Amino acid sequence: MARRRMVYEGKAKILYEGPEPGTLIQFFKDDTTAGNGEKHEMIDGKGVLNNRLSEHFMSGLNAIGVPTHFIKRLNMREQLVRAVEIIPLEVVVRNVAAGSMSKRLGIEEGSPLPRPIVEFYYKNDDLGDPLVTEEHIIAFGWATQQDLDDMVALALRVNDFMSGMMMGVGIKLVDFKIEIGRVYEGDFQRLIVADEISPDSCRLWDLKTGEKLDKDVFRRDLGSVSDAYTEVAKRLGVMPRQNGSTTGPKLVH
Ligand code: 5GP
């Protein structure tokens, strides 16, 4: 059997060449990093949970007409996705002050924001992904004004969808990061959500207790990461069972 070609290896995922032109296989690793790779551990089963959770979020987005790269899940750790040209920006949407925004602006973590705030960070590990303005983005040619308008619209639709879904299972979507890529269809380009959406890239707080159910558990040494991610998967009904089926959502009233 021929060995498949690795296209890219990141901190938490590997991309392999897909079976058809324009497709890739995205493999979810157990590697967990924080602080630009300074803290690194293997968390048993994290890749399996993130594969399922990202499938759940992205297929839901596809179903309501928010385009994503997700095509189908292939197995416990892999999914088939569309190849995109990644825009070198991390798009962050915040509903509640936390993390770097709280630090930068001195706003207490947990303060609700008057409206969702969309931020852009330049994807560059050497620089630690700095916050950039629309002026920087356009001046340096990372995206056009039209792209920016489309990215904000996409990010806010993802926020509405994800906030509602999480609220239904008793979880507050505090903030999240997405990556967006270009696909070309004839003479046109379209922007679609790429990479992953998982507790690695979102802040998720239990609505009643405020308990953190996301990667901050790892970043801040707050307990078991796999317990936190498993709790999210269980509530959403996407906890993998031995026979490959899933549980079913547990609504919280
Ligand atoms: P902050 O800017 O407060 O550190 O992060 C805002 C949100 O974006 C959080 O939900 C965080 O998990 C996510 N985020 C920011 N940068 C990254 C990154 O480089 N990788 C991942 N996985 N998530 C990120």
mmCIF file of C-alpha atoms and ligand atoms in Angstrom:
data_model
loop_
_atom_site.group_PDB
_atom_site.id
_atom_site.type_symbol
_atom_site.label_atom_id
_atom_site.label_comp_id
_atom_site.label_asym_id
_atom_site.label_seq_id
_atom_site.Cartn_x
_atom_site.Cartn_y
_atom_site.Cartn_z
ATOM 1 C CA MET A 1 0.000 0.000 0.000
ATOM 2 C CA ALA A 2 1.366 3.453 -0.885
ATOM 3 C CA ARG A 3 2.045 5.799 2.005
ATOM 4 C CA ARG A 4 -0.190 8.861 1.811
ATOM 5 C CA ARG A 5 1.378 12.270 1.497
ATOM 6 C CA MET A 6 1.410 14.611 4.466
ATOM 7 C CA VAL A 7 0.593 18.147 3.376
ATOM 8 C CA TYR A 8 0.983 19.954 6.702
ATOM 9 C CA GLU A 9 1.546 19.170 10.371
ATOM 10 C CA GLY A 10 0.313 21.644 12.969
ATOM 11 C CA LYS A 11 0.295 21.538 16.771
ATOM 12 C CA ALA A 12 -2.987 19.594 17.078
ATOM 13 C CA LYS A 13 -3.709 18.273 13.581
ATOM 14 C CA ILE A 14 -2.153 16.762 10.486
ATOM 15 C CA LEU A 15 -3.394 17.300 6.936
ATOM 16 C CA TYR A 16 -2.933 14.527 4.374
ATOM 17 C CA GLU A 17 -3.646 14.575 0.671
ATOM 18 C CA GLY A 18 -7.298 13.575 0.092
ATOM 19 C CA PRO A 19 -8.735 10.940 -2.261
ATOM 20 C CA GLU A 20 -9.968 13.526 -4.819
ATOM 21 C CA PRO A 21 -8.353 16.740 -6.050
ATOM 22 C CA GLY A 22 -9.489 19.628 -3.851
ATOM 23 C CA THR A 23 -9.887 17.429 -0.759
ATOM 24 C CA LEU A 24 -7.730 16.780 2.291
ATOM 25 C CA ILE A 25 -7.866 14.372 5.215
ATOM 26 C CA GLN A 26 -7.669 16.147 8.565
ATOM 27 C CA PHE A 27 -6.258 14.001 11.399
ATOM 28 C CA PHE A 28 -6.854 15.099 15.024
ATOM 29 C CA LYS A 29 -3.883 14.449 17.335
ATOM 30 C CA ASP A 30 -3.914 14.108 21.128
ATOM 31 C CA ASP A 31 -1.192 16.770 21.396
ATOM 32 C CA THR A 32 -2.302 19.724 23.493
ATOM 33 C CA THR A 33 -0.289 22.932 23.536
ATOM 34 C CA ALA A 34 -0.576 26.375 25.080
ATOM 35 C CA GLY A 35 1.517 29.529 25.107
ATOM 36 C CA ASN A 36 2.596 29.060 21.494
ATOM 37 C CA GLY A 37 3.793 25.503 22.168
ATOM 38 C CA GLU A 38 5.648 26.257 25.447
ATOM 39 C CA LYS A 39 3.332 23.926 27.380
ATOM 40 C CA HIS A 40 2.813 20.572 25.637
ATOM 41 C CA GLU A 41 1.122 17.358 26.781
ATOM 42 C CA MET A 42 -0.578 14.358 25.227
ATOM 43 C CA ILE A 43 -4.161 14.053 26.418
ATOM 44 C CA ASP A 44 -5.452 10.576 25.739
ATOM 45 C CA GLY A 45 -8.531 10.657 23.483
ATOM 46 C CA LYS A 46 -8.629 14.437 22.995
ATOM 47 C CA GLY A 47 -8.257 14.061 19.220
ATOM 48 C CA VAL A 48 -11.199 11.651 19.092
ATOM 49 C CA LEU A 49 -13.431 14.081 21.014
ATOM 50 C CA ASN A 50 -12.388 17.107 18.939
ATOM 51 C CA ASN A 51 -12.968 15.176 15.695
ATOM 52 C CA ARG A 52 -16.549 14.393 16.825
ATOM 53 C CA LEU A 53 -17.228 17.862 18.202
ATOM 54 C CA SER A 54 -15.861 19.670 15.155
ATOM 55 C CA GLU A 55 -17.966 17.372 12.948
ATOM 56 C CA HIS A 56 -21.045 18.218 15.029
ATOM 57 C CA PHE A 57 -20.536 21.990 14.823
ATOM 58 C CA MET A 58 -19.447 22.117 11.183
ATOM 59 C CA SER A 59 -22.158 19.804 9.866
ATOM 60 C CA GLY A 60 -24.733 21.894 11.754
ATOM 61 C CA LEU A 61 -23.330 25.037 10.160
ATOM 62 C CA ASN A 62 -23.411 23.417 6.694
ATOM 63 C CA ALA A 63 -27.064 22.464 7.312
ATOM 64 C CA ILE A 64 -28.095 26.078 8.000
ATOM 65 C CA GLY A 65 -26.189 27.398 4.987
ATOM 66 C CA VAL A 66 -22.986 28.615 6.646
ATOM 67 C CA PRO A 67 -20.348 27.099 4.354
ATOM 68 C CA THR A 68 -17.535 25.103 5.961
ATOM 69 C CA HIS A 69 -14.751 22.851 4.700
ATOM 70 C CA PHE A 70 -16.266 19.780 6.421
ATOM 71 C CA ILE A 71 -17.401 16.996 4.057
ATOM 72 C CA LYS A 72 -17.638 13.887 6.241
ATOM 73 C CA ARG A 73 -16.061 12.102 9.155
ATOM 74 C CA LEU A 74 -14.016 9.091 8.058
ATOM 75 C CA ASN A 75 -13.159 7.421 11.348
ATOM 76 C CA MET A 76 -12.405 8.142 15.014
ATOM 77 C CA ARG A 77 -9.638 10.622 14.266
ATOM 78 C CA GLU A 78 -10.041 11.713 10.662
ATOM 79 C CA GLN A 79 -12.389 13.747 8.552
ATOM 80 C CA LEU A 80 -12.573 14.533 4.857
ATOM 81 C CA VAL A 81 -12.478 18.273 4.209
ATOM 82 C CA ARG A 82 -12.290 20.643 1.243
ATOM 83 C CA ALA A 83 -8.857 22.045 0.548
ATOM 84 C CA VAL A 84 -8.864 25.826 0.983
ATOM 85 C CA GLU A 85 -6.387 28.655 0.709
ATOM 86 C CA ILE A 86 -6.205 29.703 4.356
ATOM 87 C CA ILE A 87 -6.394 33.445 5.038
ATOM 88 C CA PRO A 88 -3.542 34.123 7.504
ATOM 89 C CA LEU A 89 -5.866 35.540 10.171
ATOM 90 C CA GLU A 90 -7.469 34.119 13.287
ATOM 91 C CA VAL A 91 -10.978 35.489 13.623
ATOM 92 C CA VAL A 92 -12.074 35.733 17.262
ATOM 93 C CA VAL A 93 -15.634 36.501 18.373
ATOM 94 C CA ARG A 94 -16.254 37.448 22.005
ATOM 95 C CA ASN A 95 -19.546 37.590 23.903
ATOM 96 C CA VAL A 96 -18.054 37.905 27.381
ATOM 97 C CA ALA A 97 -14.703 39.459 28.364
ATOM 98 C CA ALA A 98 -12.014 36.831 29.026
ATOM 99 C CA GLY A 99 -8.456 35.842 28.191
ATOM 100 C CA SER A 100 -6.297 38.244 26.236
ATOM 101 C CA MET A 101 -9.013 40.884 25.968
ATOM 102 C CA SER A 102 -9.428 41.057 29.731
ATOM 103 C CA LYS A 103 -5.666 41.336 30.124
ATOM 104 C CA ARG A 104 -5.180 43.907 27.379
ATOM 105 C CA LEU A 105 -8.035 46.211 28.374
ATOM 106 C CA GLY A 106 -8.251 45.535 32.116
ATOM 107 C CA ILE A 107 -11.841 44.268 31.908
ATOM 108 C CA GLU A 108 -12.736 41.708 34.556
ATOM 109 C CA GLU A 109 -13.152 38.179 33.166
ATOM 110 C CA GLY A 110 -16.826 37.306 32.956
ATOM 111 C CA SER A 111 -18.044 40.854 32.208
ATOM 112 C CA PRO A 112 -20.729 40.597 29.512
ATOM 113 C CA LEU A 113 -19.956 42.662 26.401
ATOM 114 C CA PRO A 114 -22.569 45.084 25.013
ATOM 115 C CA ARG A 115 -22.470 43.233 21.663
ATOM 116 C CA PRO A 116 -20.364 40.489 20.115
ATOM 117 C CA ILE A 117 -16.909 41.841 19.294
ATOM 118 C CA VAL A 118 -14.993 40.496 16.284
ATOM 119 C CA GLU A 119 -11.197 40.699 16.349
ATOM 120 C CA PHE A 120 -8.486 39.671 13.892
ATOM 121 C CA TYR A 121 -5.102 38.221 14.828
ATOM 122 C CA TYR A 122 -2.272 37.760 12.326
ATOM 123 C CA LYS A 123 -1.347 34.042 12.204
ATOM 124 C CA ASN A 124 2.373 34.087 12.898
ATOM 125 C CA ASP A 125 3.879 31.868 15.603
ATOM 126 C CA ASP A 126 7.147 33.840 15.713
ATOM 127 C CA LEU A 127 5.209 36.993 16.589
ATOM 128 C CA GLY A 128 2.739 35.210 18.913
ATOM 129 C CA ASP A 129 -0.305 35.903 16.668
ATOM 130 C CA PRO A 130 -0.611 39.686 17.247
ATOM 131 C CA LEU A 131 -3.943 41.552 17.219
ATOM 132 C CA VAL A 132 -4.245 43.535 13.970
ATOM 133 C CA THR A 133 -6.648 46.116 12.622
ATOM 134 C CA GLU A 134 -8.553 46.113 9.337
ATOM 135 C CA GLU A 135 -6.084 48.807 8.158
ATOM 136 C CA HIS A 136 -3.163 46.386 8.618
ATOM 137 C CA ILE A 137 -5.040 43.571 6.904
ATOM 138 C CA ILE A 138 -5.852 45.585 3.802
ATOM 139 C CA ALA A 139 -2.525 47.453 3.641
ATOM 140 C CA PHE A 140 -0.502 44.234 3.839
ATOM 141 C CA GLY A 141 -2.793 42.393 1.401
ATOM 142 C CA TRP A 142 -3.854 39.567 3.745
ATOM 143 C CA ALA A 143 -7.500 40.143 2.724
ATOM 144 C CA THR A 144 -9.589 42.709 0.857
ATOM 145 C CA GLN A 145 -12.332 44.925 2.289
ATOM 146 C CA GLN A 146 -14.895 42.594 0.682
ATOM 147 C CA ASP A 147 -13.218 39.575 2.310
ATOM 148 C CA LEU A 148 -13.303 41.370 5.671
ATOM 149 C CA ASP A 149 -17.012 42.133 5.359
ATOM 150 C CA ASP A 150 -17.664 38.488 4.445
ATOM 151 C CA MET A 151 -15.461 37.246 7.315
ATOM 152 C CA VAL A 152 -17.297 39.357 9.897
ATOM 153 C CA ALA A 153 -20.676 38.169 8.555
ATOM 154 C CA LEU A 154 -19.532 34.509 8.624
ATOM 155 C CA ALA A 155 -18.070 34.836 12.119
ATOM 156 C CA LEU A 156 -21.262 36.394 13.499
ATOM 157 C CA ARG A 157 -23.406 33.651 11.946
ATOM 158 C CA VAL A 158 -21.134 31.033 13.515
ATOM 159 C CA ASN A 159 -21.489 32.886 16.832
ATOM 160 C CA ASP A 160 -25.295 32.918 16.682
ATOM 161 C CA PHE A 161 -25.486 29.238 15.760
ATOM 162 C CA MET A 162 -22.922 28.082 18.307
ATOM 163 C CA SER A 163 -24.289 30.294 21.117
ATOM 164 C CA GLY A 164 -27.777 28.852 20.614
ATOM 165 C CA MET A 165 -26.575 25.281 20.424
ATOM 166 C CA MET A 166 -24.455 25.614 23.552
ATOM 167 C CA MET A 167 -27.168 27.499 25.464
ATOM 168 C CA GLY A 168 -29.497 24.530 24.781
ATOM 169 C CA VAL A 169 -27.178 22.252 26.767
ATOM 170 C CA GLY A 170 -26.482 24.675 29.606
ATOM 171 C CA ILE A 171 -23.195 26.122 28.352
ATOM 172 C CA LYS A 172 -22.241 29.764 27.720
ATOM 173 C CA LEU A 173 -20.192 30.414 24.590
ATOM 174 C CA VAL A 174 -17.794 33.037 25.953
ATOM 175 C CA ASP A 175 -15.607 33.375 22.858
ATOM 176 C CA PHE A 176 -14.092 31.347 20.053
ATOM 177 C CA LYS A 177 -11.564 31.427 17.231
ATOM 178 C CA ILE A 178 -12.173 30.327 13.670
ATOM 179 C CA GLU A 179 -10.051 30.211 10.569
ATOM 180 C CA ILE A 180 -11.431 31.026 7.161
ATOM 181 C CA GLY A 181 -10.270 29.890 3.732
ATOM 182 C CA ARG A 182 -10.904 30.712 0.104
ATOM 183 C CA VAL A 183 -12.292 28.226 -2.385
ATOM 184 C CA TYR A 184 -12.507 28.958 -6.089
ATOM 185 C CA GLU A 185 -15.599 28.076 -8.104
ATOM 186 C CA GLY A 186 -15.136 29.025 -11.763
ATOM 187 C CA ASP A 187 -14.438 32.766 -11.868
ATOM 188 C CA PHE A 188 -15.645 33.243 -8.301
ATOM 189 C CA GLN A 189 -14.061 32.853 -4.893
ATOM 190 C CA ARG A 190 -16.030 32.046 -1.781
ATOM 191 C CA LEU A 191 -14.991 32.198 1.855
ATOM 192 C CA ILE A 192 -15.734 29.172 4.016
ATOM 193 C CA VAL A 193 -15.060 28.186 7.623
ATOM 194 C CA ALA A 194 -12.027 25.881 7.843
ATOM 195 C CA ASP A 195 -9.715 24.282 10.453
ATOM 196 C CA GLU A 196 -11.741 23.120 13.486
ATOM 197 C CA ILE A 197 -14.323 24.267 16.002
ATOM 198 C CA SER A 198 -13.807 22.480 19.312
ATOM 199 C CA PRO A 199 -13.156 23.136 23.014
ATOM 200 C CA ASP A 200 -9.528 23.762 21.937
ATOM 201 C CA SER A 201 -10.651 26.918 20.157
ATOM 202 C CA CYS A 202 -13.664 28.081 22.221
ATOM 203 C CA ARG A 203 -14.257 29.223 25.795
ATOM 204 C CA LEU A 204 -17.200 27.281 27.203
ATOM 205 C CA TRP A 205 -18.509 27.949 30.714
ATOM 206 C CA ASP A 206 -21.223 25.997 32.512
ATOM 207 C CA LEU A 207 -24.223 28.353 32.684
ATOM 208 C CA LYS A 208 -25.024 27.612 36.328
ATOM 209 C CA THR A 209 -21.647 27.043 37.970
ATOM 210 C CA GLY A 210 -19.298 28.922 35.638
ATOM 211 C CA GLU A 211 -17.105 25.782 35.480
ATOM 212 C CA LYS A 212 -14.675 25.925 32.535
ATOM 213 C CA LEU A 213 -15.183 23.180 29.945
ATOM 214 C CA ASP A 214 -12.507 24.181 27.427
ATOM 215 C CA LYS A 215 -8.773 24.479 26.848
ATOM 216 C CA ASP A 216 -8.384 26.968 29.726
ATOM 217 C CA VAL A 217 -8.548 23.835 31.946
ATOM 218 C CA PHE A 218 -5.187 22.920 30.367
ATOM 219 C CA ARG A 219 -3.773 26.455 30.038
ATOM 220 C CA ARG A 220 -4.514 27.247 33.703
ATOM 221 C CA ASP A 221 -4.062 23.760 35.261
ATOM 222 C CA LEU A 222 -7.683 23.558 36.450
ATOM 223 C CA GLY A 223 -8.153 19.774 36.356
ATOM 224 C CA SER A 224 -8.855 17.078 33.812
ATOM 225 C CA VAL A 225 -9.046 18.263 30.199
ATOM 226 C CA SER A 226 -10.560 15.003 29.003
ATOM 227 C CA ASP A 227 -13.300 15.184 31.668
ATOM 228 C CA ALA A 228 -14.153 18.735 30.562
ATOM 229 C CA TYR A 229 -14.267 17.879 26.832
ATOM 230 C CA THR A 230 -16.173 14.649 27.543
ATOM 231 C CA GLU A 231 -18.778 16.651 29.455
ATOM 232 C CA VAL A 232 -19.308 18.934 26.412
ATOM 233 C CA ALA A 233 -19.562 15.899 24.098
ATOM 234 C CA LYS A 234 -21.987 14.141 26.458
ATOM 235 C CA ARG A 235 -24.282 17.134 26.754
ATOM 236 C CA LEU A 236 -24.362 17.544 22.972
ATOM 237 C CA GLY A 237 -25.026 13.841 22.504
ATOM 238 C CA VAL A 238 -21.897 13.230 20.460
ATOM 239 C CA MET A 239 -20.078 11.049 22.958
ATOM 240 C CA PRO A 240 -18.623 8.193 20.899
ATOM 241 C CA ARG A 241 -19.878 4.736 21.971
ATOM 242 C CA GLN A 242 -18.042 1.455 21.399
ATOM 243 C CA ASN A 243 -20.349 0.515 18.485
ATOM 244 C CA GLY A 244 -19.624 3.822 16.696
ATOM 245 C CA SER A 245 -23.071 5.331 17.393
ATOM 246 C CA THR A 246 -23.569 8.403 19.534
ATOM 247 C CA THR A 247 -25.735 9.242 22.528
ATOM 248 C CA GLY A 248 -28.264 12.009 21.741
ATOM 249 C CA PRO A 249 -28.569 15.526 23.046
ATOM 250 C CA LYS A 250 -29.495 16.200 26.667
ATOM 251 C CA LEU A 251 -31.499 19.433 26.798
ATOM 252 C CA VAL A 252 -31.058 21.616 29.839
ATOM 253 C CA HIS A 253 -34.058 23.702 30.944
HETATM 254 P P1 5GP B 1 -7.622 34.883 23.664
HETATM 255 O O1 5GP B 1 -7.304 35.949 22.640
HETATM 256 O O2 5GP B 1 -8.467 35.410 24.778
HETATM 257 O O3 5GP B 1 -6.401 34.155 24.123
HETATM 258 O O4 5GP B 1 -8.497 33.773 22.909
HETATM 259 C C1 5GP B 1 -9.802 34.061 22.418
HETATM 260 C C2 5GP B 1 -10.445 32.766 21.945
HETATM 261 O O5 5GP B 1 -9.798 32.311 20.773
HETATM 262 C C3 5GP B 1 -10.368 31.622 22.957
HETATM 263 O O6 5GP B 1 -11.551 30.856 22.861
HETATM 264 C C4 5GP B 1 -9.174 30.800 22.485
HETATM 265 O O7 5GP B 1 -9.348 29.426 22.784
HETATM 266 C C5 5GP B 1 -9.208 31.037 20.984
HETATM 267 N N1 5GP B 1 -7.848 31.112 20.421
HETATM 268 C C6 5GP B 1 -7.071 32.213 20.289
HETATM 269 N N2 5GP B 1 -5.890 31.900 19.726
HETATM 270 C C7 5GP B 1 -5.923 30.582 19.492
HETATM 271 C C8 5GP B 1 -4.978 29.654 18.915
HETATM 272 O O8 5GP B 1 -3.879 30.008 18.473
HETATM 273 N N3 5GP B 1 -5.364 28.358 18.877
HETATM 274 C C9 5GP B 1 -6.581 27.936 19.342
HETATM 275 N N4 5GP B 1 -6.880 26.620 19.288
HETATM 276 N N5 5GP B 1 -7.490 28.769 19.863
HETATM 277 C C10 5GP B 1 -7.161 30.082 19.949
#
